[in-house]
Short mmCIF file of C-alpha atoms and ligand atoms in Angstrom, two decimals:
data_model
loop_
_atom_site.label_atom_id
_atom_site.label_comp_id
_atom_site.label_asym_id
_atom_site.label_seq_id
_atom_site.Cartn_x
_atom_site.Cartn_y
_atom_site.Cartn_z
CA MET A 1 138.75 123.83 77.20
CA ASN A 2 137.81 124.84 80.77
CA THR A 3 136.17 121.95 82.60
CA CYS A 4 133.90 122.69 85.56
CA ASP A 5 131.00 121.26 87.58
CA LEU A 6 128.45 123.94 86.71
CA VAL A 7 128.26 126.63 84.06
CA VAL A 8 125.62 129.34 84.45
CA ILE A 9 124.86 131.57 81.47
CA GLY A 10 123.65 134.95 82.77
CA GLY A 11 124.93 136.70 85.88
CA GLY A 12 121.71 138.43 86.95
CA VAL A 13 119.93 137.61 90.21
CA VAL A 14 118.61 134.28 88.91
CA GLY A 15 121.99 133.07 87.60
CA LEU A 16 123.86 134.25 90.70
CA THR A 17 121.46 132.66 93.20
CA ILE A 18 121.72 129.38 91.26
CA ALA A 19 125.53 129.54 91.43
CA ARG A 20 125.35 130.40 95.14
CA GLU A 21 122.92 127.56 95.91
CA TRP A 22 125.12 125.07 94.01
CA LEU A 23 128.16 126.14 96.04
CA LEU A 24 126.17 125.75 99.27
CA ARG A 25 125.24 122.21 98.22
CA TYR A 26 128.66 121.23 96.80
CA PRO A 27 131.21 123.48 98.53
CA LYS A 28 134.36 122.29 96.78
CA SER A 29 133.02 122.34 93.23
CA ASP A 30 134.06 124.48 90.25
CA VAL A 31 131.33 126.91 89.31
CA VAL A 32 131.55 129.41 86.45
CA VAL A 33 129.10 132.21 85.69
CA LEU A 34 129.23 133.77 82.23
CA GLU A 35 127.86 137.29 81.95
CA LYS A 36 127.95 139.30 78.72
CA GLU A 37 127.85 142.69 80.49
CA GLN A 38 130.50 144.22 82.75
CA ASN A 39 128.26 143.86 85.81
CA SER A 40 125.25 141.92 87.10
CA VAL A 41 122.72 144.75 87.21
CA ALA A 42 122.62 146.02 83.63
CA HIS A 43 119.20 144.45 82.99
CA GLY A 44 116.14 143.25 84.98
CA SER A 45 118.08 142.55 88.17
CA GLY A 46 119.14 146.18 88.47
CA ARG A 47 116.11 147.80 86.84
CA ASN A 48 113.18 146.61 88.92
CA SER A 49 111.03 148.19 91.66
CA GLY A 50 112.88 146.32 94.42
CA VAL A 51 109.60 145.10 95.87
CA VAL A 52 109.72 141.85 97.79
CA HIS A 53 106.31 140.51 96.80
CA SER A 54 104.11 138.43 99.11
CA GLY A 55 102.56 136.02 96.57
CA ILE A 56 98.94 137.19 96.66
CA TYR A 57 98.60 137.60 92.89
CA TYR A 58 99.36 134.08 91.73
CA THR A 59 97.00 131.14 91.44
CA GLU A 60 97.39 128.48 94.11
CA GLY A 61 99.74 125.69 93.06
CA SER A 62 101.50 127.72 90.33
CA LEU A 63 105.29 127.92 90.40
CA ARG A 64 105.05 131.67 90.85
CA ALA A 65 102.83 131.24 93.94
CA GLN A 66 105.08 128.62 95.54
CA LEU A 67 108.40 130.28 94.77
CA CYS A 68 107.22 133.79 95.55
CA VAL A 69 105.84 132.85 98.97
CA SER A 70 108.94 130.90 100.02
CA GLY A 71 111.30 133.27 98.17
CA CYS A 72 109.79 136.30 99.93
CA GLN A 73 110.74 134.89 103.32
CA LEU A 74 114.20 133.79 102.13
CA MET A 75 114.88 137.23 100.60
CA ARG A 76 113.73 139.06 103.74
CA ASP A 77 115.89 136.81 105.94
CA TYR A 78 118.92 137.19 103.62
CA VAL A 79 118.67 140.98 103.57
CA SER A 80 118.04 141.32 107.32
CA GLU A 81 120.79 138.91 108.37
CA ARG A 82 123.33 140.86 106.32
CA GLY A 83 122.18 144.28 107.44
CA LEU A 84 121.19 145.36 103.92
CA TRP A 85 118.56 148.06 103.44
CA ILE A 86 114.96 146.95 103.77
CA ASP A 87 111.76 148.90 104.36
CA ASN A 88 109.14 146.65 105.91
CA CYS A 89 106.43 149.02 104.77
CA GLY A 90 103.67 146.66 103.65
CA LYS A 91 101.42 147.19 100.66
CA LEU A 92 97.96 148.70 100.24
CA LEU A 93 95.89 147.46 97.30
CA VAL A 94 93.24 149.92 96.19
CA PRO A 95 90.43 149.19 93.71
CA PRO A 96 90.78 151.87 91.00
CA SER A 97 87.19 151.34 89.79
CA GLU A 98 84.00 149.70 90.98
CA SER A 99 84.57 146.81 88.56
CA ALA A 100 87.84 146.02 90.39
CA LEU A 101 85.96 145.05 93.57
CA GLY A 102 85.41 141.54 92.14
CA SER A 103 89.14 141.17 91.43
CA MET A 104 89.84 142.33 94.97
CA GLN A 105 87.88 139.35 96.31
CA VAL A 106 89.81 137.02 93.94
CA LEU A 107 93.11 138.40 95.28
CA LEU A 108 91.95 137.98 98.84
CA ASP A 109 91.06 134.34 98.15
CA ARG A 110 94.28 133.67 96.25
CA GLY A 111 96.42 135.28 98.90
CA ARG A 112 94.78 133.35 101.71
CA ALA A 113 95.06 130.09 99.72
CA ASN A 114 98.79 130.84 99.35
CA GLY A 115 99.12 131.40 103.11
CA VAL A 116 99.75 135.16 102.90
CA GLU A 117 98.56 137.42 105.76
CA ILE A 118 96.08 139.96 104.33
CA HIS A 119 93.79 142.43 106.06
CA GLN A 120 90.63 144.03 104.71
CA LEU A 121 90.58 147.68 105.73
CA THR A 122 88.06 150.48 105.61
CA GLY A 123 89.07 153.73 103.93
CA LYS A 124 89.64 155.35 107.32
CA GLU A 125 91.95 152.53 108.47
CA ALA A 126 93.87 152.70 105.18
CA LEU A 127 94.34 156.48 105.56
CA GLU A 128 95.80 155.95 109.02
CA LEU A 129 98.47 153.71 107.45
CA GLU A 130 99.16 155.97 104.45
CA PRO A 131 97.78 159.53 104.28
CA HIS A 132 98.23 159.69 100.47
CA VAL A 133 95.98 156.72 99.72
CA ASN A 134 92.67 157.36 97.93
CA PRO A 135 90.22 154.75 99.24
CA GLN A 136 87.40 155.82 96.93
CA PHE A 137 85.32 152.65 97.51
CA ASP A 138 86.04 152.44 101.25
CA GLN A 139 87.64 149.00 100.79
CA VAL A 140 91.39 148.45 100.74
CA LEU A 141 93.57 145.36 101.18
CA PHE A 142 96.69 145.52 103.32
CA VAL A 143 99.53 143.00 102.97
CA PRO A 144 102.01 143.63 105.82
CA ILE A 145 104.81 141.32 104.60
CA THR A 146 105.49 143.17 101.32
CA SER A 147 108.70 145.16 101.61
CA VAL A 148 111.20 147.12 99.55
CA VAL A 149 114.92 146.43 99.20
CA ASN A 150 117.71 147.91 97.10
CA PRO A 151 117.97 145.37 94.25
CA LYS A 152 121.47 146.45 93.19
CA GLU A 153 122.77 146.13 96.75
CA VAL A 154 121.22 142.66 97.10
CA VAL A 155 122.64 141.45 93.78
CA GLU A 156 126.12 142.78 94.65
CA ARG A 157 125.97 140.87 97.94
CA ILE A 158 124.94 137.60 96.24
CA LYS A 159 127.79 138.10 93.77
CA LYS A 160 130.18 138.48 96.74
CA ASP A 161 128.84 135.21 98.24
CA VAL A 162 129.51 133.38 94.97
CA ILE A 163 133.07 134.66 94.74
CA GLU A 164 133.81 134.01 98.43
CA ALA A 165 132.56 130.43 98.01
CA GLY A 166 135.06 129.92 95.18
CA GLY A 167 132.82 130.58 92.17
CA VAL A 168 134.28 132.40 89.16
CA ILE A 169 132.27 135.09 87.39
CA HIS A 170 133.47 136.06 83.93
CA TYR A 171 132.10 139.47 82.95
CA ASN A 172 132.18 140.61 79.30
CA ALA A 173 131.82 136.93 78.41
CA SER A 174 128.95 136.31 76.02
CA ALA A 175 127.84 132.72 75.53
CA GLY A 176 127.69 131.91 71.82
CA SER A 177 127.12 128.41 70.54
CA ILE A 178 126.11 125.71 72.99
CA ASP A 179 126.26 121.96 72.58
CA SER A 180 123.71 120.68 75.05
CA LYS A 181 124.64 117.01 74.54
CA CYS A 182 128.33 117.60 75.34
CA GLY A 183 127.66 120.42 77.82
CA THR A 184 129.98 122.86 76.06
CA VAL A 185 129.57 126.61 75.81
CA GLN A 186 131.69 128.79 73.50
CA THR A 187 132.37 132.30 74.72
CA SER A 188 134.57 135.25 73.93
CA VAL A 189 136.83 134.15 76.84
CA GLY A 190 137.14 130.48 75.87
CA THR A 191 135.15 127.25 75.81
CA PHE A 192 133.62 125.78 78.96
CA GLU A 193 132.52 122.20 79.48
CA SER A 194 130.31 120.97 82.28
CA PRO A 195 127.87 118.14 83.09
CA THR A 196 125.33 120.83 84.00
CA VAL A 197 124.74 124.08 82.13
CA VAL A 198 122.04 126.48 83.34
CA ASN A 199 120.61 129.05 80.95
CA ALA A 200 119.57 132.07 83.06
CA ALA A 201 120.04 134.61 80.27
CA GLY A 202 116.94 136.71 81.07
CA LEU A 203 115.94 138.72 77.99
CA PHE A 204 117.95 136.33 75.79
CA ALA A 205 117.05 133.03 77.47
CA ASP A 206 114.83 131.95 74.54
CA GLN A 207 117.61 132.64 72.02
CA VAL A 208 120.22 130.84 74.14
CA ALA A 209 117.78 127.89 74.38
CA LYS A 210 117.35 127.89 70.61
CA ARG A 211 121.11 127.92 70.08
CA ALA A 212 121.33 124.93 72.42
CA GLY A 213 118.87 123.08 70.16
CA LEU A 214 115.79 123.31 72.41
CA LYS A 215 112.53 123.29 70.44
CA THR A 216 109.60 124.94 72.20
CA ARG A 217 106.23 126.44 71.40
CA TYR A 218 107.36 129.74 72.93
CA SER A 219 108.25 133.03 71.29
CA PHE A 220 109.47 136.18 73.00
CA GLN A 221 107.53 139.38 73.71
CA PRO A 222 109.41 142.05 75.66
CA PHE A 223 107.46 144.76 77.52
CA LYS A 224 109.08 148.03 78.52
CA GLY A 225 108.38 149.52 81.94
CA LYS A 226 108.98 153.28 82.35
CA TYR A 227 108.78 155.15 85.64
CA TRP A 228 108.00 158.72 86.66
CA LYS A 229 109.68 160.36 89.62
CA HIS A 230 108.31 162.79 92.22
CA LYS A 231 110.37 165.99 91.88
CA ASN A 232 110.07 166.89 95.55
CA THR A 233 112.56 164.84 97.55
CA HIS A 234 110.59 165.65 100.72
CA PHE A 235 107.53 163.83 99.37
CA LYS A 236 107.35 160.51 101.21
CA MET A 237 105.14 157.45 101.07
CA ARG A 238 104.93 155.30 104.19
CA ARG A 239 103.47 152.31 102.36
CA LEU A 240 103.52 150.91 98.84
CA VAL A 241 100.23 151.64 97.10
CA TYR A 242 99.14 149.44 94.17
CA PRO A 243 95.89 149.27 92.21
CA VAL A 244 93.89 146.06 92.33
CA PRO A 245 94.97 144.96 88.84
CA ASP A 246 92.86 143.91 85.89
CA LEU A 247 93.32 140.15 86.23
CA ASP A 248 92.83 139.65 82.48
CA LEU A 249 96.06 141.58 81.85
CA PRO A 250 99.47 140.21 82.87
CA PHE A 251 100.75 143.32 84.72
CA LEU A 252 100.23 144.85 88.14
CA GLY A 253 99.35 148.39 87.02
CA VAL A 254 101.02 151.73 87.76
CA HIS A 255 101.92 151.85 91.45
CA THR A 256 104.15 153.73 93.90
CA ALA A 257 107.75 152.61 94.47
CA HIS A 258 110.19 154.22 96.88
CA ASN A 259 113.85 153.46 97.32
CA SER A 260 116.68 153.56 99.86
CA HIS A 261 117.52 157.17 98.84
CA GLY A 262 114.01 158.29 99.84
CA GLU A 263 112.98 158.94 96.22
CA VAL A 264 109.40 158.14 95.21
CA TYR A 265 108.68 156.70 91.76
CA PHE A 266 105.46 155.82 90.00
CA GLY A 267 105.19 153.10 87.38
CA PRO A 268 106.04 150.96 85.58
CA SER A 269 104.22 151.22 82.27
CA SER A 270 103.85 148.04 80.17
CA THR A 271 104.48 148.81 76.51
CA PRO A 272 105.29 146.04 74.00
CA VAL A 273 108.65 146.87 72.39
CA ILE A 274 110.65 145.57 69.44
CA GLY A 275 114.06 145.52 71.15
CA ARG A 276 115.04 143.27 74.04
CA GLU A 277 117.34 145.93 75.52
CA ASN A 278 115.59 148.96 74.05
CA TYR A 279 115.90 151.21 77.12
CA LYS A 280 116.02 154.44 75.11
CA GLY A 281 115.62 155.68 71.52
CA LEU A 282 116.58 153.02 69.02
CA GLN A 283 119.18 151.53 71.34
CA GLY A 284 119.11 147.75 71.81
CA ILE A 285 117.11 146.91 68.69
CA SER A 286 118.49 144.21 66.45
CA TRP A 287 116.77 144.65 63.11
CA LEU A 288 116.04 141.01 62.32
CA ASP A 289 114.69 140.33 65.80
CA GLY A 290 112.92 143.73 65.68
CA LEU A 291 111.10 142.83 62.47
CA SER A 292 109.85 139.55 63.85
CA LEU A 293 108.80 141.21 67.15
CA SER A 294 106.97 143.99 65.22
CA ALA A 295 105.07 141.45 63.12
CA SER A 296 104.07 139.52 66.22
CA ILE A 297 102.94 142.68 68.09
CA VAL A 298 100.75 143.77 65.14
CA LYS A 299 99.15 140.32 65.05
CA LYS A 300 98.48 140.35 68.80
CA LEU A 301 97.02 143.87 68.65
CA LEU A 302 94.73 142.92 65.77
CA HIS A 303 93.43 139.87 67.62
CA ASN A 304 93.46 141.63 71.02
CA THR A 305 95.41 138.59 72.30
CA ASN A 306 95.56 138.63 76.12
CA GLY A 307 93.77 141.99 76.06
CA LEU A 308 96.87 143.54 74.44
CA ARG A 309 94.84 146.07 72.50
CA THR A 310 93.10 147.12 75.72
CA LEU A 311 96.51 147.38 77.35
CA ALA A 312 97.92 149.40 74.43
CA LEU A 313 95.01 151.88 74.64
CA ARG A 314 95.58 152.25 78.38
CA GLU A 315 99.32 152.71 77.80
CA MET A 316 98.72 155.46 75.23
CA LYS A 317 97.16 157.53 78.03
CA LEU A 318 100.46 157.29 79.92
CA VAL A 319 102.36 159.18 77.21
CA ARG A 320 101.32 162.47 78.83
CA LEU A 321 101.97 163.34 82.48
CA LYS A 322 98.28 164.24 82.80
CA GLY A 323 97.39 160.68 81.82
CA VAL A 324 99.79 159.22 84.41
CA CYS A 325 98.32 161.47 87.13
CA ASN A 326 94.82 160.50 86.10
CA GLU A 327 95.71 156.82 86.52
CA LEU A 328 97.44 157.53 89.85
CA SER A 329 94.54 159.62 91.17
CA LYS A 330 92.45 156.44 91.29
CA ILE A 331 94.68 155.07 94.07
CA ILE A 332 96.48 158.04 95.67
CA SER A 333 95.73 161.72 96.17
CA GLY A 334 97.78 164.88 96.00
CA VAL A 335 100.05 164.09 93.02
CA GLY A 336 99.61 166.32 89.96
CA PRO A 337 101.44 166.77 86.61
CA ASP A 338 103.63 169.55 88.08
CA ASP A 339 104.99 167.12 90.70
CA LEU A 340 106.29 164.53 88.26
CA GLU A 341 109.15 164.09 85.82
CA ARG A 342 109.95 161.19 83.55
CA SER A 343 112.75 159.02 84.90
CA LEU A 344 115.18 158.30 82.08
CA ALA A 345 117.47 156.13 84.19
CA LYS A 346 114.82 153.90 85.71
CA VAL A 347 113.52 151.84 82.78
CA GLY A 348 113.21 148.06 82.73
CA ILE A 349 112.21 145.43 80.21
CA ARG A 350 110.30 142.28 81.14
CA SER A 351 111.47 138.97 79.67
CA GLN A 352 108.01 137.71 78.81
CA ILE A 353 107.39 134.67 76.61
CA PHE A 354 104.34 133.88 74.49
CA ASP A 355 102.78 130.44 74.03
CA ALA A 356 102.06 130.11 70.30
CA ASP A 357 99.85 127.01 70.75
CA ARG A 358 97.61 128.55 73.39
CA GLN A 359 97.93 132.09 71.98
CA HIS A 360 98.62 133.41 75.44
CA LEU A 361 101.33 135.32 77.28
CA VAL A 362 102.79 132.75 79.65
CA ASN A 363 101.71 133.47 83.19
CA ASP A 364 104.14 131.31 85.14
CA PHE A 365 107.88 130.64 85.40
CA VAL A 366 109.02 128.03 82.87
CA VAL A 367 111.96 125.71 83.54
CA LEU A 368 112.84 123.17 80.83
CA GLN A 369 115.60 120.60 80.70
CA ASP A 370 117.33 119.28 77.60
CA ASP A 371 120.33 116.92 77.78
CA LYS A 372 122.85 118.71 80.01
CA THR A 373 121.13 122.09 79.99
CA ILE A 374 118.44 123.53 82.26
CA HIS A 375 116.71 126.53 80.73
CA VAL A 376 115.04 129.20 82.85
CA LEU A 377 112.52 130.84 80.52
CA ASN A 378 110.02 133.53 81.51
CA ALA A 379 111.85 134.81 84.58
CA ILE A 380 109.23 137.54 84.89
CA SER A 381 108.23 139.33 88.08
CA PRO A 382 108.49 138.25 90.89
CA ALA A 383 111.68 136.35 89.90
CA PHE A 384 113.73 138.85 91.91
CA THR A 385 111.70 138.15 95.08
CA ALA A 386 111.60 134.42 94.33
CA SER A 387 115.28 134.07 93.37
CA PHE A 388 116.58 132.11 96.40
CA ALA A 389 113.64 129.67 96.23
CA PHE A 390 113.89 129.60 92.43
CA ALA A 391 117.55 128.55 92.65
CA ARG A 392 116.65 125.61 94.90
CA TYR A 393 113.85 124.60 92.54
CA VAL A 394 116.07 124.77 89.43
CA LEU A 395 118.82 122.65 90.99
CA ASP A 396 116.25 120.12 92.23
CA GLN A 397 115.35 119.58 88.54
CA GLN A 398 118.78 118.11 87.77
CA LYS A 399 118.45 114.62 86.31
C1 LIG B 401 110.18 147.25 85.27
C2 LIG B 401 110.33 146.01 86.09
C3 LIG B 401 109.99 146.01 87.43
C4 LIG B 401 110.12 144.85 88.19
N1 LIG B 401 109.84 144.88 89.51
C5 LIG B 401 110.02 143.77 90.26
C6 LIG B 401 109.83 143.80 91.67
O1 LIG B 401 109.52 144.84 92.23
N2 LIG B 401 109.98 142.66 92.36
C7 LIG B 401 110.33 141.47 91.77
O2 LIG B 401 110.43 140.45 92.46
N3 LIG B 401 110.57 141.43 90.44
C8 LIG B 401 110.45 142.54 89.68
N4 LIG B 401 110.72 142.51 88.35
C9 LIG B 401 111.19 141.27 87.76
C10 LIG B 401 112.67 141.02 88.04
O3 LIG B 401 113.42 142.17 87.86
C11 LIG B 401 113.18 139.93 87.10
O4 LIG B 401 112.28 138.86 87.15
C12 LIG B 401 114.57 139.44 87.48
O5 LIG B 401 115.46 140.51 87.58
C13 LIG B 401 115.06 138.44 86.47
O6 LIG B 401 116.40 138.17 86.74
P1 LIG B 401 117.31 137.44 85.68
O7 LIG B 401 118.58 137.12 86.34
O8 LIG B 401 116.53 136.32 85.06
O9 LIG B 401 117.45 138.50 84.51
P2 LIG B 401 118.59 139.58 84.19
O10 LIG B 401 118.80 140.50 85.29
O11 LIG B 401 118.19 140.15 82.86
O12 LIG B 401 119.90 138.70 84.04
C14 LIG B 401 120.14 137.92 82.89
C15 LIG B 401 121.58 138.19 82.51
O13 LIG B 401 121.93 137.36 81.42
C16 LIG B 401 122.89 138.07 80.65
N5 LIG B 401 122.96 137.43 79.32
C17 LIG B 401 122.04 137.45 78.34
N6 LIG B 401 122.49 136.76 77.28
C18 LIG B 401 123.71 136.30 77.61
C19 LIG B 401 124.69 135.52 76.92
N7 LIG B 401 124.49 135.08 75.66
N8 LIG B 401 125.85 135.23 77.54
C20 LIG B 401 126.11 135.67 78.82
N9 LIG B 401 125.22 136.43 79.50
C21 LIG B 401 124.04 136.72 78.91
C22 LIG B 401 122.35 139.47 80.63
O14 LIG B 401 123.35 140.41 80.32
C23 LIG B 401 121.79 139.62 82.05
O15 LIG B 401 122.70 140.28 82.91
C24 LIG B 401 110.59 143.65 87.57
C25 LIG B 401 110.97 143.66 86.22
C26 LIG B 401 110.86 144.83 85.48
C27 LIG B 401 111.29 144.82 84.06
#
């Protein structure tokens, strides 16, 4: 039995920032992170757009609003102080249709209520900031604080902080059974006991919670996000360009995303999938889990729960490059099917949970505590941006 002060299950950005924050609070303590993969970036933490979000999307008072706004500043400071790559490019939000103008006003109000600096621009002003933007309704929002970082570089640096502060990260160590009352976790590398166990297992957080005996009204519904890449490495975007999203759907819509190598991507799509780690082909599908996820998707499509049928119809158009370009042409100009290729490497899956009582995809972070375990469920976007603030919040929940 290995006894320690904190055990964290999951070594992605959420688990690592929690371990780091604990070591900042209690410098001489024994902290162990258990990660089933051989690195920290195999899943969401290494497969996202790297956008440091401002917090304009989320309703005032929600956890996502609070933690995104404070996390955005903490992430920007962390990256800048350590000399990591950051592009302080800002984000343009373009209404893709006339009906999106109403949502644009909602975003403006939400953003201002959350204390985010936002500017309303004319089409001409938007074009001066980004020549590829398509301001078809002559109204564009500009959020200067939004930036882009290299998520893998950031996660590697947080990992280094944890190790330098004395934390131990066990890779290839999958957490099996958990006794939440005793605070014990069985793994392939031994049993760990601690007065505080944090479940930050991302795509498996609901299953880990179940194994720890937590009963909730939540089920799991993963959504795959695929990206397309601009073939021409000389094609550059000065700013991020996003559509004003359909606020009835839980995703931000296909947008531009550039990285530290100067590559420009477009995406991500939002397709419900039957495998938690189903990045390609039939990989990552466990058949029992897959069957239950399939049944639940069919039910949600039939009832158009959360506008999922509308979303599925929209997603079907993204199967062909022409469909992707059509979607993109509503917010940017000058990108055609011949310019794009599917990116096989850049695919991510969102760890989204579903509230069975309210029949709704859960729209906020969920943190639950049971005996000695704190469970981080629904670490959806912008959990990467929010991670430093999220870690403080999670540890403040300790009984
Ligand atoms: C396509 C896409 C784009 C996104 N873009 C953005 C963005 O631009 N900005 C932003 O802020 N957010 C974005 N997000 C969201 C962000 O990536 C996630 O919210 C964040 O990475 C969640 O981190 P995590 O540590 O909870 O999850 P993960 O990175 O999945 O880490 C959880 C870890 O737990 C491990 N694990 C699971 N089960 C066990 C077990 N039994 N034992 C031990 N270890 C286990 C897994 O191997 C994994 O490494 C995006 C997400 C997706 C999918």
